[in-house]
C-alpha cells in the first residue's frame, strides 16, 4: 500500500521547523542554500545533520571541502531565506547578508540567530536526499526569535506562543 505524495506532503507540512542557511566551500567561493531539514543529532560526539537534495552541488562540495556551516535565521530574515532558496545562478549580487570564514573555513552568516561551524563526518544516502552529518567545532548564538516554516509558509512565534506554561 503506497501513500500518495500529496497526502504525505500534507502531513509533513504540519510539522514546524526553523529555517537555516547551510553553507560550504566550493572551489574559490562558496555554496549556500536555505534548508529546513536540520537536526541537532548527538552530544557525544557533538553532531548535527542536514538533509540536502542528492543532486544538489552542495552534496559534492561538502564532501570535497569537508566543511559545513548551519546558520539559523531570525524571524526578520525571510528575505535571506528567499534569497538562498533561489537557484544560485538566479541570485542577484550582493547577497542580503555577509558571509565570513570561521575556524573550519566554512563561510558563516555574519548576521543570524546562531551558527554551527562543522567538519563533515559522513554523507549518508537517503532516497532522493543525502544526509550530511557534521561534527561541531564552533558555535555562536544570540538573542531573538527564530524564523519558522510550517504549512508551506513562513511564520514567527508571538510572545504568547513562546511560553505555553
Ligand atoms: C523554507 C525552505 C526550506 C527548504 N529546505 C530544504 C532542505 O531541507 N533541503 C534541501 O535540499 N532543500 C531545501 N530547500 C530548497 C533549497 O533552498 C533550494 O532548492 C536551493 O537553494 C536551490 O538552489 P540550487 O538549485 O543551487 O540547489 C528549502 C527551501 C525553502 C524555501
mmCIF file with all atom_site columns, C-alpha atoms and ligand atoms in Angstrom:
data_model
loop_
_atom_site.group_PDB
_atom_site.id
_atom_site.type_symbol
_atom_site.label_atom_id
_atom_site.label_alt_id
_atom_site.label_comp_id
_atom_site.label_asym_id
_atom_site.label_entity_id
_atom_site.label_seq_id
_atom_site.pdbx_PDB_ins_code
_atom_site.Cartn_x
_atom_site.Cartn_y
_atom_site.Cartn_z
_atom_site.occupancy
_atom_site.B_iso_or_equiv
_atom_site.pdbx_formal_charge
_atom_site.auth_seq_id
_atom_site.auth_comp_id
_atom_site.auth_asym_id
_atom_site.auth_atom_id
_atom_site.pdbx_PDB_model_num
ATOM   1   C CA  . UNK A 1 1   ? 0.000  0.000  0.000   1.00 0.00 ? 1   UNK A CA  1
ATOM   2   C CA  . UNK A 1 2   ? 1.615  3.255  -1.052  1.00 0.00 ? 2   UNK A CA  1
ATOM   3   C CA  . UNK A 1 3   ? 0.882  6.706  0.342   1.00 0.00 ? 3   UNK A CA  1
ATOM   4   C CA  . UNK A 1 4   ? 0.066  9.349  -2.299  1.00 0.00 ? 4   UNK A CA  1
ATOM   5   C CA  . UNK A 1 5   ? 2.761  12.051 -2.400  1.00 0.00 ? 5   UNK A CA  1
ATOM   6   C CA  . UNK A 1 6   ? 0.235  14.856 -1.761  1.00 0.00 ? 6   UNK A CA  1
ATOM   7   C CA  . UNK A 1 7   ? -1.048 13.101 1.353   1.00 0.00 ? 7   UNK A CA  1
ATOM   8   C CA  . UNK A 1 8   ? 2.493  12.606 2.568   1.00 0.00 ? 8   UNK A CA  1
ATOM   9   C CA  . UNK A 1 9   ? 3.375  16.268 1.952   1.00 0.00 ? 9   UNK A CA  1
ATOM   10  C CA  . UNK A 1 10  ? 0.200  17.491 3.672   1.00 0.00 ? 10  UNK A CA  1
ATOM   11  C CA  . UNK A 1 11  ? 1.179  15.518 6.781   1.00 0.00 ? 11  UNK A CA  1
ATOM   12  C CA  . UNK A 1 12  ? 4.853  16.570 6.607   1.00 0.00 ? 12  UNK A CA  1
ATOM   13  C CA  . UNK A 1 13  ? 3.899  20.263 6.276   1.00 0.00 ? 13  UNK A CA  1
ATOM   14  C CA  . UNK A 1 14  ? 2.093  20.180 9.635   1.00 0.00 ? 14  UNK A CA  1
ATOM   15  C CA  . UNK A 1 15  ? 5.492  19.837 11.327  1.00 0.00 ? 15  UNK A CA  1
ATOM   16  C CA  . UNK A 1 16  ? 7.019  23.246 12.192  1.00 0.00 ? 16  UNK A CA  1
ATOM   17  C CA  . UNK A 1 17  ? 10.741 23.725 11.634  1.00 0.00 ? 17  UNK A CA  1
ATOM   18  C CA  . UNK A 1 18  ? 13.225 26.526 11.962  1.00 0.00 ? 18  UNK A CA  1
ATOM   19  C CA  . UNK A 1 19  ? 14.857 27.848 8.801   1.00 0.00 ? 19  UNK A CA  1
ATOM   20  C CA  . UNK A 1 20  ? 18.614 27.688 8.243   1.00 0.00 ? 20  UNK A CA  1
ATOM   21  C CA  . UNK A 1 21  ? 21.106 28.594 5.566   1.00 0.00 ? 21  UNK A CA  1
ATOM   22  C CA  . UNK A 1 22  ? 23.602 25.763 5.072   1.00 0.00 ? 22  UNK A CA  1
ATOM   23  C CA  . UNK A 1 23  ? 26.914 26.844 3.538   1.00 0.00 ? 23  UNK A CA  1
ATOM   24  C CA  . UNK A 1 24  ? 30.090 25.133 2.414   1.00 0.00 ? 24  UNK A CA  1
ATOM   25  C CA  . UNK A 1 25  ? 33.235 25.974 0.494   1.00 0.00 ? 25  UNK A CA  1
ATOM   26  C CA  . UNK A 1 26  ? 33.123 25.484 -3.250  1.00 0.00 ? 26  UNK A CA  1
ATOM   27  C CA  . UNK A 1 27  ? 36.310 25.949 -5.273  1.00 0.00 ? 27  UNK A CA  1
ATOM   28  C CA  . UNK A 1 28  ? 37.406 29.557 -4.517  1.00 0.00 ? 28  UNK A CA  1
ATOM   29  C CA  . UNK A 1 29  ? 33.939 30.589 -3.355  1.00 0.00 ? 29  UNK A CA  1
ATOM   30  C CA  . UNK A 1 30  ? 31.022 29.055 -1.518  1.00 0.00 ? 30  UNK A CA  1
ATOM   31  C CA  . UNK A 1 31  ? 27.726 27.201 -1.915  1.00 0.00 ? 31  UNK A CA  1
ATOM   32  C CA  . UNK A 1 32  ? 24.787 28.178 0.299   1.00 0.00 ? 32  UNK A CA  1
ATOM   33  C CA  . UNK A 1 33  ? 21.127 27.189 0.356   1.00 0.00 ? 33  UNK A CA  1
ATOM   34  C CA  . UNK A 1 34  ? 18.061 27.505 2.522   1.00 0.00 ? 34  UNK A CA  1
ATOM   35  C CA  . UNK A 1 35  ? 17.403 24.300 4.464   1.00 0.00 ? 35  UNK A CA  1
ATOM   36  C CA  . UNK A 1 36  ? 14.714 23.410 6.992   1.00 0.00 ? 36  UNK A CA  1
ATOM   37  C CA  . UNK A 1 37  ? 15.790 19.758 7.376   1.00 0.00 ? 37  UNK A CA  1
ATOM   38  C CA  . UNK A 1 38  ? 18.298 20.378 10.175  1.00 0.00 ? 38  UNK A CA  1
ATOM   39  C CA  . UNK A 1 39  ? 18.624 18.377 13.360  1.00 0.00 ? 39  UNK A CA  1
ATOM   40  C CA  . UNK A 1 40  ? 20.801 18.569 16.427  1.00 0.00 ? 40  UNK A CA  1
ATOM   41  C CA  . UNK A 1 41  ? 21.796 14.889 16.428  1.00 0.00 ? 41  UNK A CA  1
ATOM   42  C CA  . UNK A 1 42  ? 24.292 13.961 19.142  1.00 0.00 ? 42  UNK A CA  1
ATOM   43  C CA  . UNK A 1 43  ? 26.001 15.443 22.212  1.00 0.00 ? 43  UNK A CA  1
ATOM   44  C CA  . UNK A 1 44  ? 28.844 12.909 22.411  1.00 0.00 ? 44  UNK A CA  1
ATOM   45  C CA  . UNK A 1 45  ? 30.308 13.497 19.938  1.00 0.00 ? 45  UNK A CA  1
ATOM   46  C CA  . UNK A 1 46  ? 28.684 16.806 19.000  1.00 0.00 ? 46  UNK A CA  1
ATOM   47  C CA  . UNK A 1 47  ? 26.941 16.112 15.699  1.00 0.00 ? 47  UNK A CA  1
ATOM   48  C CA  . UNK A 1 48  ? 24.358 17.884 13.571  1.00 0.00 ? 48  UNK A CA  1
ATOM   49  C CA  . UNK A 1 49  ? 22.670 16.635 10.415  1.00 0.00 ? 49  UNK A CA  1
ATOM   50  C CA  . UNK A 1 50  ? 21.114 18.256 7.354   1.00 0.00 ? 50  UNK A CA  1
ATOM   51  C CA  . UNK A 1 51  ? 19.158 16.616 4.517   1.00 0.00 ? 51  UNK A CA  1
ATOM   52  C CA  . UNK A 1 52  ? 20.094 18.011 1.092   1.00 0.00 ? 52  UNK A CA  1
ATOM   53  C CA  . UNK A 1 53  ? 18.661 17.071 -2.317  1.00 0.00 ? 53  UNK A CA  1
ATOM   54  C CA  . UNK A 1 54  ? 21.052 14.413 -3.583  1.00 0.00 ? 54  UNK A CA  1
ATOM   55  C CA  . UNK A 1 55  ? 21.659 16.107 -6.941  1.00 0.00 ? 55  UNK A CA  1
ATOM   56  C CA  . UNK A 1 56  ? 22.482 19.472 -5.338  1.00 0.00 ? 56  UNK A CA  1
ATOM   57  C CA  . UNK A 1 57  ? 26.057 20.647 -5.976  1.00 0.00 ? 57  UNK A CA  1
ATOM   58  C CA  . UNK A 1 58  ? 26.188 21.228 -2.231  1.00 0.00 ? 58  UNK A CA  1
ATOM   59  C CA  . UNK A 1 59  ? 26.468 17.490 -1.552  1.00 0.00 ? 59  UNK A CA  1
ATOM   60  C CA  . UNK A 1 60  ? 29.523 17.255 -3.783  1.00 0.00 ? 60  UNK A CA  1
ATOM   61  C CA  . UNK A 1 61  ? 31.009 20.497 -2.402  1.00 0.00 ? 61  UNK A CA  1
ATOM   62  C CA  . UNK A 1 62  ? 30.530 19.470 1.245   1.00 0.00 ? 62  UNK A CA  1
ATOM   63  C CA  . UNK A 1 63  ? 32.136 16.093 0.567   1.00 0.00 ? 63  UNK A CA  1
ATOM   64  C CA  . UNK A 1 64  ? 35.042 17.688 -1.311  1.00 0.00 ? 64  UNK A CA  1
ATOM   65  C CA  . UNK A 1 65  ? 35.745 20.530 1.153   1.00 0.00 ? 65  UNK A CA  1
ATOM   66  C CA  . UNK A 1 66  ? 34.919 18.519 4.304   1.00 0.00 ? 66  UNK A CA  1
ATOM   67  C CA  . UNK A 1 67  ? 33.390 21.589 5.985   1.00 0.00 ? 67  UNK A CA  1
ATOM   68  C CA  . UNK A 1 68  ? 29.876 22.909 6.503   1.00 0.00 ? 68  UNK A CA  1
ATOM   69  C CA  . UNK A 1 69  ? 28.094 25.621 8.461   1.00 0.00 ? 69  UNK A CA  1
ATOM   70  C CA  . UNK A 1 70  ? 24.456 25.740 9.583   1.00 0.00 ? 70  UNK A CA  1
ATOM   71  C CA  . UNK A 1 71  ? 23.091 29.253 10.180  1.00 0.00 ? 71  UNK A CA  1
ATOM   72  C CA  . UNK A 1 72  ? 19.758 29.634 11.991  1.00 0.00 ? 72  UNK A CA  1
ATOM   73  C CA  . UNK A 1 73  ? 17.691 32.572 10.700  1.00 0.00 ? 73  UNK A CA  1
ATOM   74  C CA  . UNK A 1 74  ? 15.882 35.183 12.814  1.00 0.00 ? 74  UNK A CA  1
ATOM   75  C CA  . UNK A 1 75  ? 12.180 35.920 12.313  1.00 0.00 ? 75  UNK A CA  1
ATOM   76  C CA  . UNK A 1 76  ? 13.007 39.081 10.323  1.00 0.00 ? 76  UNK A CA  1
ATOM   77  C CA  . UNK A 1 77  ? 15.306 37.257 7.839   1.00 0.00 ? 77  UNK A CA  1
ATOM   78  C CA  . UNK A 1 78  ? 12.678 35.936 5.447   1.00 0.00 ? 78  UNK A CA  1
ATOM   79  C CA  . UNK A 1 79  ? 14.408 37.824 2.630   1.00 0.00 ? 79  UNK A CA  1
ATOM   80  C CA  . UNK A 1 80  ? 17.608 35.899 3.399   1.00 0.00 ? 80  UNK A CA  1
ATOM   81  C CA  . UNK A 1 81  ? 15.678 32.590 3.273   1.00 0.00 ? 81  UNK A CA  1
ATOM   82  C CA  . UNK A 1 82  ? 14.126 33.517 -0.092  1.00 0.00 ? 82  UNK A CA  1
ATOM   83  C CA  . UNK A 1 83  ? 17.491 34.640 -1.484  1.00 0.00 ? 83  UNK A CA  1
ATOM   84  C CA  . UNK A 1 84  ? 19.255 31.355 -0.683  1.00 0.00 ? 84  UNK A CA  1
ATOM   85  C CA  . UNK A 1 85  ? 16.238 29.284 -1.790  1.00 0.00 ? 85  UNK A CA  1
ATOM   86  C CA  . UNK A 1 86  ? 16.627 30.586 -5.363  1.00 0.00 ? 86  UNK A CA  1
ATOM   87  C CA  . UNK A 1 87  ? 18.898 28.675 -7.746  1.00 0.00 ? 87  UNK A CA  1
ATOM   88  C CA  . UNK A 1 88  ? 22.448 30.012 -7.344  1.00 0.00 ? 88  UNK A CA  1
ATOM   89  C CA  . UNK A 1 89  ? 22.633 31.329 -10.937 1.00 0.00 ? 89  UNK A CA  1
ATOM   90  C CA  . UNK A 1 90  ? 19.486 33.459 -10.432 1.00 0.00 ? 90  UNK A CA  1
ATOM   91  C CA  . UNK A 1 91  ? 20.659 35.252 -7.262  1.00 0.00 ? 91  UNK A CA  1
ATOM   92  C CA  . UNK A 1 92  ? 21.455 38.924 -7.660  1.00 0.00 ? 92  UNK A CA  1
ATOM   93  C CA  . UNK A 1 93  ? 24.598 40.230 -6.011  1.00 0.00 ? 93  UNK A CA  1
ATOM   94  C CA  . UNK A 1 94  ? 25.349 41.384 -3.411  1.00 0.00 ? 94  UNK A CA  1
ATOM   95  C CA  . UNK A 1 95  ? 23.779 38.837 -1.044  1.00 0.00 ? 95  UNK A CA  1
ATOM   96  C CA  . UNK A 1 96  ? 21.471 40.406 1.602   1.00 0.00 ? 96  UNK A CA  1
ATOM   97  C CA  . UNK A 1 97  ? 23.836 39.204 4.339   1.00 0.00 ? 97  UNK A CA  1
ATOM   98  C CA  . UNK A 1 98  ? 27.636 38.931 4.550   1.00 0.00 ? 98  UNK A CA  1
ATOM   99  C CA  . UNK A 1 99  ? 29.482 35.601 4.785   1.00 0.00 ? 99  UNK A CA  1
ATOM   100 C CA  . UNK A 1 100 ? 32.630 35.277 6.910   1.00 0.00 ? 100 UNK A CA  1
ATOM   101 C CA  . UNK A 1 101 ? 35.131 32.428 7.121   1.00 0.00 ? 101 UNK A CA  1
ATOM   102 C CA  . UNK A 1 102 ? 35.376 30.786 10.522  1.00 0.00 ? 102 UNK A CA  1
ATOM   103 C CA  . UNK A 1 103 ? 37.606 28.126 12.086  1.00 0.00 ? 103 UNK A CA  1
ATOM   104 C CA  . UNK A 1 104 ? 36.962 25.328 9.597   1.00 0.00 ? 104 UNK A CA  1
ATOM   105 C CA  . UNK A 1 105 ? 36.980 27.707 6.634   1.00 0.00 ? 105 UNK A CA  1
ATOM   106 C CA  . UNK A 1 106 ? 33.258 27.179 6.059   1.00 0.00 ? 106 UNK A CA  1
ATOM   107 C CA  . UNK A 1 107 ? 31.509 30.509 5.466   1.00 0.00 ? 107 UNK A CA  1
ATOM   108 C CA  . UNK A 1 108 ? 29.074 31.568 8.210   1.00 0.00 ? 108 UNK A CA  1
ATOM   109 C CA  . UNK A 1 109 ? 26.429 34.291 8.055   1.00 0.00 ? 109 UNK A CA  1
ATOM   110 C CA  . UNK A 1 110 ? 27.640 37.476 9.726   1.00 0.00 ? 110 UNK A CA  1
ATOM   111 C CA  . UNK A 1 111 ? 24.106 38.206 10.925  1.00 0.00 ? 111 UNK A CA  1
ATOM   112 C CA  . UNK A 1 112 ? 21.789 35.404 12.100  1.00 0.00 ? 112 UNK A CA  1
ATOM   113 C CA  . UNK A 1 113 ? 20.330 33.906 15.290  1.00 0.00 ? 113 UNK A CA  1
ATOM   114 C CA  . UNK A 1 114 ? 23.004 31.232 15.740  1.00 0.00 ? 114 UNK A CA  1
ATOM   115 C CA  . UNK A 1 115 ? 25.525 29.234 13.752  1.00 0.00 ? 115 UNK A CA  1
ATOM   116 C CA  . UNK A 1 116 ? 27.287 25.873 13.898  1.00 0.00 ? 116 UNK A CA  1
ATOM   117 C CA  . UNK A 1 117 ? 30.706 25.511 12.226  1.00 0.00 ? 117 UNK A CA  1
ATOM   118 C CA  . UNK A 1 118 ? 31.293 21.841 11.370  1.00 0.00 ? 118 UNK A CA  1
ATOM   119 C CA  . UNK A 1 119 ? 33.625 19.289 9.830   1.00 0.00 ? 119 UNK A CA  1
ATOM   120 C CA  . UNK A 1 120 ? 31.769 16.804 7.639   1.00 0.00 ? 120 UNK A CA  1
ATOM   121 C CA  . UNK A 1 121 ? 31.963 13.298 9.133   1.00 0.00 ? 121 UNK A CA  1
ATOM   122 C CA  . UNK A 1 122 ? 29.704 11.386 6.736   1.00 0.00 ? 122 UNK A CA  1
ATOM   123 C CA  . UNK A 1 123 ? 27.337 11.692 3.809   1.00 0.00 ? 123 UNK A CA  1
ATOM   124 C CA  . UNK A 1 124 ? 24.614 9.058  4.029   1.00 0.00 ? 124 UNK A CA  1
ATOM   125 C CA  . UNK A 1 125 ? 22.277 8.287  1.104   1.00 0.00 ? 125 UNK A CA  1
ATOM   126 C CA  . UNK A 1 126 ? 18.605 8.844  1.951   1.00 0.00 ? 126 UNK A CA  1
ATOM   127 C CA  . UNK A 1 127 ? 16.444 8.284  -1.128  1.00 0.00 ? 127 UNK A CA  1
ATOM   128 C CA  . UNK A 1 128 ? 16.371 11.479 -3.200  1.00 0.00 ? 128 UNK A CA  1
ATOM   129 C CA  . UNK A 1 129 ? 18.255 13.337 -0.435  1.00 0.00 ? 129 UNK A CA  1
ATOM   130 C CA  . UNK A 1 130 ? 21.623 12.887 1.242   1.00 0.00 ? 130 UNK A CA  1
ATOM   131 C CA  . UNK A 1 131 ? 22.014 13.205 4.996   1.00 0.00 ? 131 UNK A CA  1
ATOM   132 C CA  . UNK A 1 132 ? 25.183 15.183 5.694   1.00 0.00 ? 132 UNK A CA  1
ATOM   133 C CA  . UNK A 1 133 ? 26.498 14.779 9.234   1.00 0.00 ? 133 UNK A CA  1
ATOM   134 C CA  . UNK A 1 134 ? 28.893 17.325 10.697  1.00 0.00 ? 134 UNK A CA  1
ATOM   135 C CA  . UNK A 1 135 ? 30.983 17.392 13.846  1.00 0.00 ? 135 UNK A CA  1
ATOM   136 C CA  . UNK A 1 136 ? 30.504 20.770 15.521  1.00 0.00 ? 136 UNK A CA  1
ATOM   137 C CA  . UNK A 1 137 ? 33.786 22.600 16.204  1.00 0.00 ? 137 UNK A CA  1
ATOM   138 C CA  . UNK A 1 138 ? 32.448 26.080 16.997  1.00 0.00 ? 138 UNK A CA  1
ATOM   139 C CA  . UNK A 1 139 ? 29.073 27.688 17.708  1.00 0.00 ? 139 UNK A CA  1
ATOM   140 C CA  . UNK A 1 140 ? 27.669 31.147 18.294  1.00 0.00 ? 140 UNK A CA  1
ATOM   141 C CA  . UNK A 1 141 ? 24.201 32.072 19.487  1.00 0.00 ? 141 UNK A CA  1
ATOM   142 C CA  . UNK A 1 142 ? 22.387 35.313 20.131  1.00 0.00 ? 142 UNK A CA  1
ATOM   143 C CA  . UNK A 1 143 ? 19.073 36.628 21.353  1.00 0.00 ? 143 UNK A CA  1
ATOM   144 C CA  . UNK A 1 144 ? 15.976 36.854 19.235  1.00 0.00 ? 144 UNK A CA  1
ATOM   145 C CA  . UNK A 1 145 ? 13.123 34.920 17.720  1.00 0.00 ? 145 UNK A CA  1
ATOM   146 C CA  . UNK A 1 146 ? 13.597 32.271 15.053  1.00 0.00 ? 146 UNK A CA  1
ATOM   147 C CA  . UNK A 1 147 ? 12.045 32.243 11.609  1.00 0.00 ? 147 UNK A CA  1
ATOM   148 C CA  . UNK A 1 148 ? 9.611  29.299 11.493  1.00 0.00 ? 148 UNK A CA  1
ATOM   149 C CA  . UNK A 1 149 ? 8.321  27.338 8.492   1.00 0.00 ? 149 UNK A CA  1
ATOM   150 C CA  . UNK A 1 150 ? 5.051  25.422 8.768   1.00 0.00 ? 150 UNK A CA  1
ATOM   151 C CA  . UNK A 1 151 ? 2.124  24.664 6.485   1.00 0.00 ? 151 UNK A CA  1
ATOM   152 C CA  . UNK A 1 152 ? 4.152  25.743 3.448   1.00 0.00 ? 152 UNK A CA  1
ATOM   153 C CA  . UNK A 1 153 ? 4.622  29.293 4.768   1.00 0.00 ? 153 UNK A CA  1
ATOM   154 C CA  . UNK A 1 154 ? 6.927  31.344 6.985   1.00 0.00 ? 154 UNK A CA  1
ATOM   155 C CA  . UNK A 1 155 ? 5.778  32.161 10.494  1.00 0.00 ? 155 UNK A CA  1
ATOM   156 C CA  . UNK A 1 156 ? 7.135  33.904 13.568  1.00 0.00 ? 156 UNK A CA  1
ATOM   157 C CA  . UNK A 1 157 ? 6.469  32.983 17.175  1.00 0.00 ? 157 UNK A CA  1
ATOM   158 C CA  . UNK A 1 158 ? 4.450  35.586 19.051  1.00 0.00 ? 158 UNK A CA  1
ATOM   159 C CA  . UNK A 1 159 ? 5.150  36.318 22.730  1.00 0.00 ? 159 UNK A CA  1
ATOM   160 C CA  . UNK A 1 160 ? 2.052  34.327 23.739  1.00 0.00 ? 160 UNK A CA  1
ATOM   161 C CA  . UNK A 1 161 ? 3.173  31.319 21.674  1.00 0.00 ? 161 UNK A CA  1
ATOM   162 C CA  . UNK A 1 162 ? 6.706  31.292 23.051  1.00 0.00 ? 162 UNK A CA  1
ATOM   163 C CA  . UNK A 1 163 ? 5.681  30.114 26.526  1.00 0.00 ? 163 UNK A CA  1
ATOM   164 C CA  . UNK A 1 164 ? 2.816  27.702 26.979  1.00 0.00 ? 164 UNK A CA  1
ATOM   165 C CA  . UNK A 1 165 ? 3.377  27.047 30.698  1.00 0.00 ? 165 UNK A CA  1
HETATM 166 C C1  . LIG B 2 .   ? 11.752 27.117 3.661   1.00 0.00 ? 1   LIG B C1  1
HETATM 167 C C2  . LIG B 2 .   ? 12.604 26.275 2.747   1.00 0.00 ? 1   LIG B C2  1
HETATM 168 C C3  . LIG B 2 .   ? 13.176 25.106 3.234   1.00 0.00 ? 1   LIG B C3  1
HETATM 169 C C4  . LIG B 2 .   ? 13.979 24.314 2.397   1.00 0.00 ? 1   LIG B C4  1
HETATM 170 N N1  . LIG B 2 .   ? 14.549 23.184 2.926   1.00 0.00 ? 1   LIG B N1  1
HETATM 171 C C5  . LIG B 2 .   ? 15.357 22.430 2.146   1.00 0.00 ? 1   LIG B C5  1
HETATM 172 C C6  . LIG B 2 .   ? 16.001 21.274 2.695   1.00 0.00 ? 1   LIG B C6  1
HETATM 173 O O1  . LIG B 2 .   ? 15.821 20.939 3.864   1.00 0.00 ? 1   LIG B O1  1
HETATM 174 N N2  . LIG B 2 .   ? 16.850 20.568 1.876   1.00 0.00 ? 1   LIG B N2  1
HETATM 175 C C7  . LIG B 2 .   ? 17.057 20.918 0.569   1.00 0.00 ? 1   LIG B C7  1
HETATM 176 O O2  . LIG B 2 .   ? 17.826 20.237 -0.121  1.00 0.00 ? 1   LIG B O2  1
HETATM 177 N N3  . LIG B 2 .   ? 16.446 21.994 0.019   1.00 0.00 ? 1   LIG B N3  1
HETATM 178 C C8  . LIG B 2 .   ? 15.618 22.761 0.775   1.00 0.00 ? 1   LIG B C8  1
HETATM 179 N N4  . LIG B 2 .   ? 15.010 23.857 0.249   1.00 0.00 ? 1   LIG B N4  1
HETATM 180 C C9  . LIG B 2 .   ? 15.194 24.156 -1.194  1.00 0.00 ? 1   LIG B C9  1
HETATM 181 C C10 . LIG B 2 .   ? 16.533 24.848 -1.453  1.00 0.00 ? 1   LIG B C10 1
HETATM 182 O O3  . LIG B 2 .   ? 16.705 26.016 -0.666  1.00 0.00 ? 1   LIG B O3  1
HETATM 183 C C11 . LIG B 2 .   ? 16.642 25.230 -2.954  1.00 0.00 ? 1   LIG B C11 1
HETATM 184 O O4  . LIG B 2 .   ? 16.306 24.129 -3.726  1.00 0.00 ? 1   LIG B O4  1
HETATM 185 C C12 . LIG B 2 .   ? 18.016 25.566 -3.349  1.00 0.00 ? 1   LIG B C12 1
HETATM 186 O O5  . LIG B 2 .   ? 18.504 26.663 -2.619  1.00 0.00 ? 1   LIG B O5  1
HETATM 187 C C13 . LIG B 2 .   ? 18.084 25.921 -4.845  1.00 0.00 ? 1   LIG B C13 1
HETATM 188 O O6  . LIG B 2 .   ? 19.439 26.103 -5.177  1.00 0.00 ? 1   LIG B O6  1
HETATM 189 P P1  . LIG B 2 .   ? 20.269 25.011 -6.027  1.00 0.00 ? 1   LIG B P1  1
HETATM 190 O O7  . LIG B 2 .   ? 19.488 24.821 -7.299  1.00 0.00 ? 1   LIG B O7  1
HETATM 191 O O8  . LIG B 2 .   ? 21.599 25.652 -6.226  1.00 0.00 ? 1   LIG B O8  1
HETATM 192 O O9  . LIG B 2 .   ? 20.325 23.745 -5.210  1.00 0.00 ? 1   LIG B O9  1
HETATM 193 C C14 . LIG B 2 .   ? 14.200 24.685 1.048   1.00 0.00 ? 1   LIG B C14 1
HETATM 194 C C15 . LIG B 2 .   ? 13.622 25.866 0.564   1.00 0.00 ? 1   LIG B C15 1
HETATM 195 C C16 . LIG B 2 .   ? 12.834 26.649 1.393   1.00 0.00 ? 1   LIG B C16 1
HETATM 196 C C17 . LIG B 2 .   ? 12.227 27.922 0.854   1.00 0.00 ? 1   LIG B C17 1
#
